[in-house]
Tab-separated table of C-alpha atoms in Angstrom:
chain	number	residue	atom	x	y	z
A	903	UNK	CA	42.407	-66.326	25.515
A	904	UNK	CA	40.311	-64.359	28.620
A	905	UNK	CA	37.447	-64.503	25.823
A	906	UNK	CA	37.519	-67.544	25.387
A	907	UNK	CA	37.793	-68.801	28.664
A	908	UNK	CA	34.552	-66.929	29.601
A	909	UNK	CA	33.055	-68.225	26.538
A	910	UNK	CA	33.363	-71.424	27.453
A	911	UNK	CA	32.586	-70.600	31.173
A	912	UNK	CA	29.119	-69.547	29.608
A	913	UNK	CA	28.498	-72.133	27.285
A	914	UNK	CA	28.931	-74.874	29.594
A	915	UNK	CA	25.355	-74.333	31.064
A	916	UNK	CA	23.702	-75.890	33.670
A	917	UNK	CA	25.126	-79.126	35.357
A	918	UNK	CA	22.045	-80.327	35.943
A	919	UNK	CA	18.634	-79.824	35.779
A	920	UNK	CA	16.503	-78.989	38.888
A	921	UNK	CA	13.006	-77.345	39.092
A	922	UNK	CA	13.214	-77.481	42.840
A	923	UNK	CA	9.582	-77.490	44.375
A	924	UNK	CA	6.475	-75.276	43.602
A	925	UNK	CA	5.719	-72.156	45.171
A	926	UNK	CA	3.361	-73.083	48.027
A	927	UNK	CA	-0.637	-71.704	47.582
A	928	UNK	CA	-1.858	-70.907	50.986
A	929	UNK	CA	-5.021	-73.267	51.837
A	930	UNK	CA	-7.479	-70.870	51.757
A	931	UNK	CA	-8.857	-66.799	51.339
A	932	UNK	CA	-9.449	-67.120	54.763
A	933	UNK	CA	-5.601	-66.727	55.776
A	934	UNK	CA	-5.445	-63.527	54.593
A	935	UNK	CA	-8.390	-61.949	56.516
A	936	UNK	CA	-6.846	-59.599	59.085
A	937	UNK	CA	-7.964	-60.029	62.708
A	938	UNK	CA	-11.658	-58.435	63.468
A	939	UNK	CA	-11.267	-55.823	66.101
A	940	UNK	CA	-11.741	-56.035	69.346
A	941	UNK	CA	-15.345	-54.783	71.068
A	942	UNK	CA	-15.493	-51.990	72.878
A	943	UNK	CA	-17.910	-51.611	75.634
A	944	UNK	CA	-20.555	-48.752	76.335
A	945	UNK	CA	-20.870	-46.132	79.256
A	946	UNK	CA	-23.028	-47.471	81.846
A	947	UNK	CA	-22.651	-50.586	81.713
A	948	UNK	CA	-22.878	-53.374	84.435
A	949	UNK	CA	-20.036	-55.341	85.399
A	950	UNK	CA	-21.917	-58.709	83.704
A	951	UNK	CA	-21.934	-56.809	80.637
A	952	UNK	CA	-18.367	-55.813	80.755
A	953	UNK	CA	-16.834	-59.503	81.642
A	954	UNK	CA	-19.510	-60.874	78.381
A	955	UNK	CA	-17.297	-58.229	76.169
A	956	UNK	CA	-14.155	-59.117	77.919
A	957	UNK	CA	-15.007	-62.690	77.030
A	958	UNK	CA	-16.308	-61.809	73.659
A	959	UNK	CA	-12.531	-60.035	72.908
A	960	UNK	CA	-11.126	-63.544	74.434
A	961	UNK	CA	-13.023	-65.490	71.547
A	962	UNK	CA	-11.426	-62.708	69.194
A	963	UNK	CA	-8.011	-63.397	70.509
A	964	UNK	CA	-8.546	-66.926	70.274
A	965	UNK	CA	-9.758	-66.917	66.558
A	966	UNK	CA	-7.248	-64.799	65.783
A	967	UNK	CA	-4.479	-67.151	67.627
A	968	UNK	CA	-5.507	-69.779	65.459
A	969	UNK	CA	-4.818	-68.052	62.206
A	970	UNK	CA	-1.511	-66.793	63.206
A	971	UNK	CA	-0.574	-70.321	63.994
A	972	UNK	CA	-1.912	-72.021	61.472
A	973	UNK	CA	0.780	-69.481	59.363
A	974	UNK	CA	3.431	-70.834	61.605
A	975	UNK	CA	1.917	-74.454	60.955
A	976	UNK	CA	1.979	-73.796	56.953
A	977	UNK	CA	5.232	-72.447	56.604
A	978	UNK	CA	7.228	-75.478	58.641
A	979	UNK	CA	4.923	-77.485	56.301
A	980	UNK	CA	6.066	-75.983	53.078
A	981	UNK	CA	9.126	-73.857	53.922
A	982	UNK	CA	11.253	-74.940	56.190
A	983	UNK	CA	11.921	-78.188	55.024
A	984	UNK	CA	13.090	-76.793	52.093
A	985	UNK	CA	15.686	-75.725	54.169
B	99	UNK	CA	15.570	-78.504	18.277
B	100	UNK	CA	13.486	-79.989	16.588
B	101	UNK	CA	15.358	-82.447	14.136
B	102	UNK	CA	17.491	-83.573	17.320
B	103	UNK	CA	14.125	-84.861	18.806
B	104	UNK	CA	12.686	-86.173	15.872
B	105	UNK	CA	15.777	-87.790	14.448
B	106	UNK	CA	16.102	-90.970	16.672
B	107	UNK	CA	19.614	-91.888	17.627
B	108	UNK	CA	19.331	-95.061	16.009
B	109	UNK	CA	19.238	-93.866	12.509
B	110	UNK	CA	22.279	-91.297	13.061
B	111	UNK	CA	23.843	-94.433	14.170
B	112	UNK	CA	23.327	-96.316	10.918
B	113	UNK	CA	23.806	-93.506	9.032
B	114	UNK	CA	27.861	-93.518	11.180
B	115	UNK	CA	27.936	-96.996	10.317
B	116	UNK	CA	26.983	-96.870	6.513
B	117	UNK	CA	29.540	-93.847	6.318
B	118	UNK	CA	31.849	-96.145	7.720
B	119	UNK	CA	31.250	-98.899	5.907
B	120	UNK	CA	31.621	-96.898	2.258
B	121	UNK	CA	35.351	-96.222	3.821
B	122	UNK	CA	35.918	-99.651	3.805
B	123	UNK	CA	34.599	-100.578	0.697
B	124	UNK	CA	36.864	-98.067	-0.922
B	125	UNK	CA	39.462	-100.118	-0.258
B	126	UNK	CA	38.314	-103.274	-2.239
B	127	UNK	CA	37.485	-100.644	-5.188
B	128	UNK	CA	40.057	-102.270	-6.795
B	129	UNK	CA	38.400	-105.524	-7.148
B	130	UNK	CA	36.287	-104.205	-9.328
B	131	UNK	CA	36.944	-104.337	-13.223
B	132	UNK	CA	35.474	-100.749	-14.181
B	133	UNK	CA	39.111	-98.044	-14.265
B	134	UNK	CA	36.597	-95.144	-13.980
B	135	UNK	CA	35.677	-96.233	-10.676
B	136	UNK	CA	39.519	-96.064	-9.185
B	137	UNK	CA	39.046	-91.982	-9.566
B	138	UNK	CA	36.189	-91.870	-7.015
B	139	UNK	CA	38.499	-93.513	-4.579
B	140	UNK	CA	39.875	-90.335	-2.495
B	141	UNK	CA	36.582	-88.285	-2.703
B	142	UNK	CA	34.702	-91.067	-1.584
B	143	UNK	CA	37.044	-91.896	1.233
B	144	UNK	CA	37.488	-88.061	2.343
B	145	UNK	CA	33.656	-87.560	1.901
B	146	UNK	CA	32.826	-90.874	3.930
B	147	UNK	CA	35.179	-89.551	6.558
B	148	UNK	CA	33.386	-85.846	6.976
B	149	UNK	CA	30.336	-87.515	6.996
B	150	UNK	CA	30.881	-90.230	10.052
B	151	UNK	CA	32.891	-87.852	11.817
B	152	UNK	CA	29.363	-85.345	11.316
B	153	UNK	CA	27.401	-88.256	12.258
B	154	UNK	CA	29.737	-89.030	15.392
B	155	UNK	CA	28.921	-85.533	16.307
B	156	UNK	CA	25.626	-85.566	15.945
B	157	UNK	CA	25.176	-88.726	17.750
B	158	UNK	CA	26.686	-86.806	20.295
B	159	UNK	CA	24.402	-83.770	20.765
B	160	UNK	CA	21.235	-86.529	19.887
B	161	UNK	CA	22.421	-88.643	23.111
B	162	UNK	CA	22.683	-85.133	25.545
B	163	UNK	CA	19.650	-83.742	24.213
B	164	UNK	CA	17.891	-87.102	25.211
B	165	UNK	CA	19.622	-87.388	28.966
B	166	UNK	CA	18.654	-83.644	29.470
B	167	UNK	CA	15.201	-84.257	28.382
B	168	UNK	CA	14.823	-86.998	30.178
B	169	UNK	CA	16.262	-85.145	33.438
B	170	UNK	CA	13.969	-82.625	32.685
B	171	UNK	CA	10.956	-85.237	32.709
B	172	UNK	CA	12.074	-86.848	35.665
B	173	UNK	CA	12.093	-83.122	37.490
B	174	UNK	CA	8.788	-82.089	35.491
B	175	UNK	CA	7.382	-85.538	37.616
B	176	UNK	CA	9.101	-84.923	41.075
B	177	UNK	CA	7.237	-81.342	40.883
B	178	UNK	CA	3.973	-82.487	39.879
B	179	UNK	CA	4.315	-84.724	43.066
B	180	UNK	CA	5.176	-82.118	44.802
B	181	UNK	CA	2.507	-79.718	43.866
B	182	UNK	CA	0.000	-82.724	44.940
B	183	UNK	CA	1.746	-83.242	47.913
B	184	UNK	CA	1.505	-79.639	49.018
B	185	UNK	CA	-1.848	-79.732	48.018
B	186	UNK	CA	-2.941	-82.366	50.294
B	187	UNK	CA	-1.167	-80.786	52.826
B	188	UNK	CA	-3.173	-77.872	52.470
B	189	UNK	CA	-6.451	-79.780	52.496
B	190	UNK	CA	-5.508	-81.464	55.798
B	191	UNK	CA	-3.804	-77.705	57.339
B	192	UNK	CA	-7.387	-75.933	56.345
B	193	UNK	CA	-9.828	-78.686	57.588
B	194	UNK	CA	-7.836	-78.668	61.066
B	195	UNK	CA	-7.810	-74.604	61.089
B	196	UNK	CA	-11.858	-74.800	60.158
B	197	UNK	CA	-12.523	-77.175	62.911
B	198	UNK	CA	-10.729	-75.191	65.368
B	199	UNK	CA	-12.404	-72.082	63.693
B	200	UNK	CA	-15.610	-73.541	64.461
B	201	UNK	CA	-15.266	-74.633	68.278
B	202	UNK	CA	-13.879	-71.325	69.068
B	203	UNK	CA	-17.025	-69.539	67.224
B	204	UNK	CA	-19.475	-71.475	68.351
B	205	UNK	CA	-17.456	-71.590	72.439
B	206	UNK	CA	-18.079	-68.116	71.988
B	207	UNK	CA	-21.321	-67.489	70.533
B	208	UNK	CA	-22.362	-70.592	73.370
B	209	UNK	CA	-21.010	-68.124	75.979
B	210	UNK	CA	-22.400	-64.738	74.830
B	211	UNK	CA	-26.356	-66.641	74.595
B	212	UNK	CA	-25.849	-67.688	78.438
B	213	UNK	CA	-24.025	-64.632	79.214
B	214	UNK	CA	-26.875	-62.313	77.566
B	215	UNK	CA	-29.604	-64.844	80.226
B	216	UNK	CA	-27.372	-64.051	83.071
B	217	UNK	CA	-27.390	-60.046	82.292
B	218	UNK	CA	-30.904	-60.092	82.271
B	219	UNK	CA	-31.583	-62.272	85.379
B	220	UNK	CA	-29.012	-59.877	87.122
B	221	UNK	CA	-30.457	-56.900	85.590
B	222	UNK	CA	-34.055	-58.037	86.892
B	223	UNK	CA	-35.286	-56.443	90.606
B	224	UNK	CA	-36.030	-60.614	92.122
B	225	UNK	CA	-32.360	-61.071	90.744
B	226	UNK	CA	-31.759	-64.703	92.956
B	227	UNK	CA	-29.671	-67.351	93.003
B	228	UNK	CA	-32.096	-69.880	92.320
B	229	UNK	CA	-33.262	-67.544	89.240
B	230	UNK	CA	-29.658	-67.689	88.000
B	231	UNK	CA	-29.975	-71.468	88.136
B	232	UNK	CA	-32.682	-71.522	86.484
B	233	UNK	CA	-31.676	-69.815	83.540
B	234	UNK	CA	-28.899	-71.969	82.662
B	235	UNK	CA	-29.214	-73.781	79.682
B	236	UNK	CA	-29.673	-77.639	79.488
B	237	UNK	CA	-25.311	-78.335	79.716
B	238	UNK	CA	-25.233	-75.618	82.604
B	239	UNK	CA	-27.639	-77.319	84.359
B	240	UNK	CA	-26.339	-80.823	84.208
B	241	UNK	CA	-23.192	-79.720	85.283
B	242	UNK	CA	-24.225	-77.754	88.051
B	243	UNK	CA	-26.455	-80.498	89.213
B	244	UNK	CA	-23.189	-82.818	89.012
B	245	UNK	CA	-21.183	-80.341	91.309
B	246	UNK	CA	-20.919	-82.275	95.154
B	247	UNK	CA	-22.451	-80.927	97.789
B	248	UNK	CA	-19.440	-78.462	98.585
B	249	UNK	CA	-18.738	-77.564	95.630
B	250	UNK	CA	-22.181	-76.301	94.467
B	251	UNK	CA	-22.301	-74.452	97.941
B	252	UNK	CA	-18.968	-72.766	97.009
B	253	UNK	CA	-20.626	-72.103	93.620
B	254	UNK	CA	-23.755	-70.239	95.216
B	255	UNK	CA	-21.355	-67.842	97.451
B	256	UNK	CA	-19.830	-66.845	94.374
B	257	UNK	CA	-23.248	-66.167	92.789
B	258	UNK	CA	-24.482	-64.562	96.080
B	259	UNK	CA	-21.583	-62.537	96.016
B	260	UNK	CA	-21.508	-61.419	92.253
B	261	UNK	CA	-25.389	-60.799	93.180
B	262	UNK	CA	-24.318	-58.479	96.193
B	263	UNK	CA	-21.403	-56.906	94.113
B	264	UNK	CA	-24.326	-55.651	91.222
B	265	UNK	CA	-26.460	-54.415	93.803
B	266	UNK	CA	-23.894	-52.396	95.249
B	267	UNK	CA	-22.595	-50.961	92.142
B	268	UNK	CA	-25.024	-51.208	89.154
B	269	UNK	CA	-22.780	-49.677	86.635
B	270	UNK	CA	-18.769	-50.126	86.549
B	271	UNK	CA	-17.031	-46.522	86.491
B	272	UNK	CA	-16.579	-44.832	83.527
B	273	UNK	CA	-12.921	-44.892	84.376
B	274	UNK	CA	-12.113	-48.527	84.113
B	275	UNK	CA	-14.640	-48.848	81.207
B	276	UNK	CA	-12.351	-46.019	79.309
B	277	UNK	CA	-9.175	-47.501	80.256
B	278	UNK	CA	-10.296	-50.976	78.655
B	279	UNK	CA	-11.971	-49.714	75.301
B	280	UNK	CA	-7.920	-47.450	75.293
B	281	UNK	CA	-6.245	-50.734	75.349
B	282	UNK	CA	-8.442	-52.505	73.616
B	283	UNK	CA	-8.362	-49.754	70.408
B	284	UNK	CA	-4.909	-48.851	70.664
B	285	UNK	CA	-2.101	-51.399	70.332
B	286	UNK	CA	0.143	-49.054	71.525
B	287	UNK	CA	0.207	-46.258	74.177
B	288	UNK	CA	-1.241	-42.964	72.703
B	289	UNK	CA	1.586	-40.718	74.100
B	290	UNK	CA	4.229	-43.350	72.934
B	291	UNK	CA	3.184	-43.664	69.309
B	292	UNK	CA	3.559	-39.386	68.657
């Protein structure tokens, strides 16, 4: 009877049909670049040249910034709705 | 399967109902004047049973197959939507990020072209504030003209003094420079990450 009770258990398949949604692509190659480094200044160098590498490295952080976030922006988009 | 699809439900149908309808006409057998034909009677009525209850069946798994597959093609449909849908969203999340990409690049490649004028005005011996001004680009200069009277005198201490400041100390100490590229190379503290 235990057989046949899990046979039919089995054999009554799926209630219903659902494919659910696709498995997000990310926009572009671009997401997956890692972060450049940051620049590293020379000896001897005046303190103009240091604050134009300081504010070089800023840039970097911002670029960077904007690629982690656009993650964050991308995965509310197409993941957490699912939710 | 393939005969389930290719079989419409109609014709199992018909086939139920002519199976049905031979087990009625067995009963008016009679009626006709042949003897022979009474002996066919049972068979025909216990064969025209097996077969309509078969077809009843079949009718059965026919009718499922078609809601599943038509589930199935109303799924197949809400993911093709979907994928576009993501797609799109995509298209409209990488032109933003590209835009952005591009201010920030060219914000920064902007800065480093006046910063690399201002190095070598500051670098120069007749290093003035009126040399500074002059090699600001076009944007620079506009907005610098556009400062008040107050303002752009605040503005020319601050040049006056980053002027003085160079003069007084040409290079930065090796120290500070060493504790910046340490920071700026390591994410974490050297002794802390052993």
């Amino acid at each position: 009877m235990k057989y046949i009770t899990i046979l039919s258990i089995f054999l009554a398949g799926c209630q219903n049909v659902t494919m659910g949604s696709p498995w997000p692509k990310i926009p572009s190659t671009t997401y997956l670049e890692p972060c450049k480094s940051l620049l590293l200044a020379d000896k001897e160098k005046s303190m103009a040249e240091l604050i134009d590498i300081i504010e070089a490295n800023y840039g970097l952080w911002h670029e960077c910034n904007l690629k982690n976030n656009s993650w964050i922006e991308w995965y509310n988009k197409h993941w957490k709705k699912e939710k | 399967m393939f005969i389930l699809t290719w079989i419409p439900l109609q014709i199992w149908l018909a086939f139920s109902l002519v199976f049905a309808l031979v087990y009625v006409a067995t009963h008016f057998l009679h009626f006709i004047p042949i003897p022979v034909i009474k002996v066919y009677k049972v068979p025909l009525q216990i064969g025209s049973i097996v077969l309509f209850i078969l077809n009843i069946f079949i009718c059965g798994i026919v009718y499922n197959e078609n809601s599943w597959q038509e589930k199935l093609k109303l799924e197949q449909e809400k993911y093709e939507l979907a994928k576009q849908e993501q797609a799109k969203a995509n298209e409209e999340l990488d032109s933003t990020r590209k835009a952005k990409e591009e201010a920030i690049k060219d914000t920064s490649r902007q800065l480093r072209e006046q910063n690399a004028k201002f190095i070598q005005v500051m670098k120069s011996k007749d290093a003035t504030i009126e040399n500074i001004i002059n090699s600001f680009d076009q944007a620079a200069k506009a907005k610098y003209d556009a400062l008040s009277a107050a303002d752009r005198a605040n503005y020319n201490s601050q040049l006056q003094s980053a002027l003085t400041f160079e003069k007084n100390c040409p290079v930065v100490p090796e120290l500070y420079i060493n504790k910046l590229n340490n920071r700026a190379a390591n994410p974490v503290k050297k002794d802390e990450n052993k």
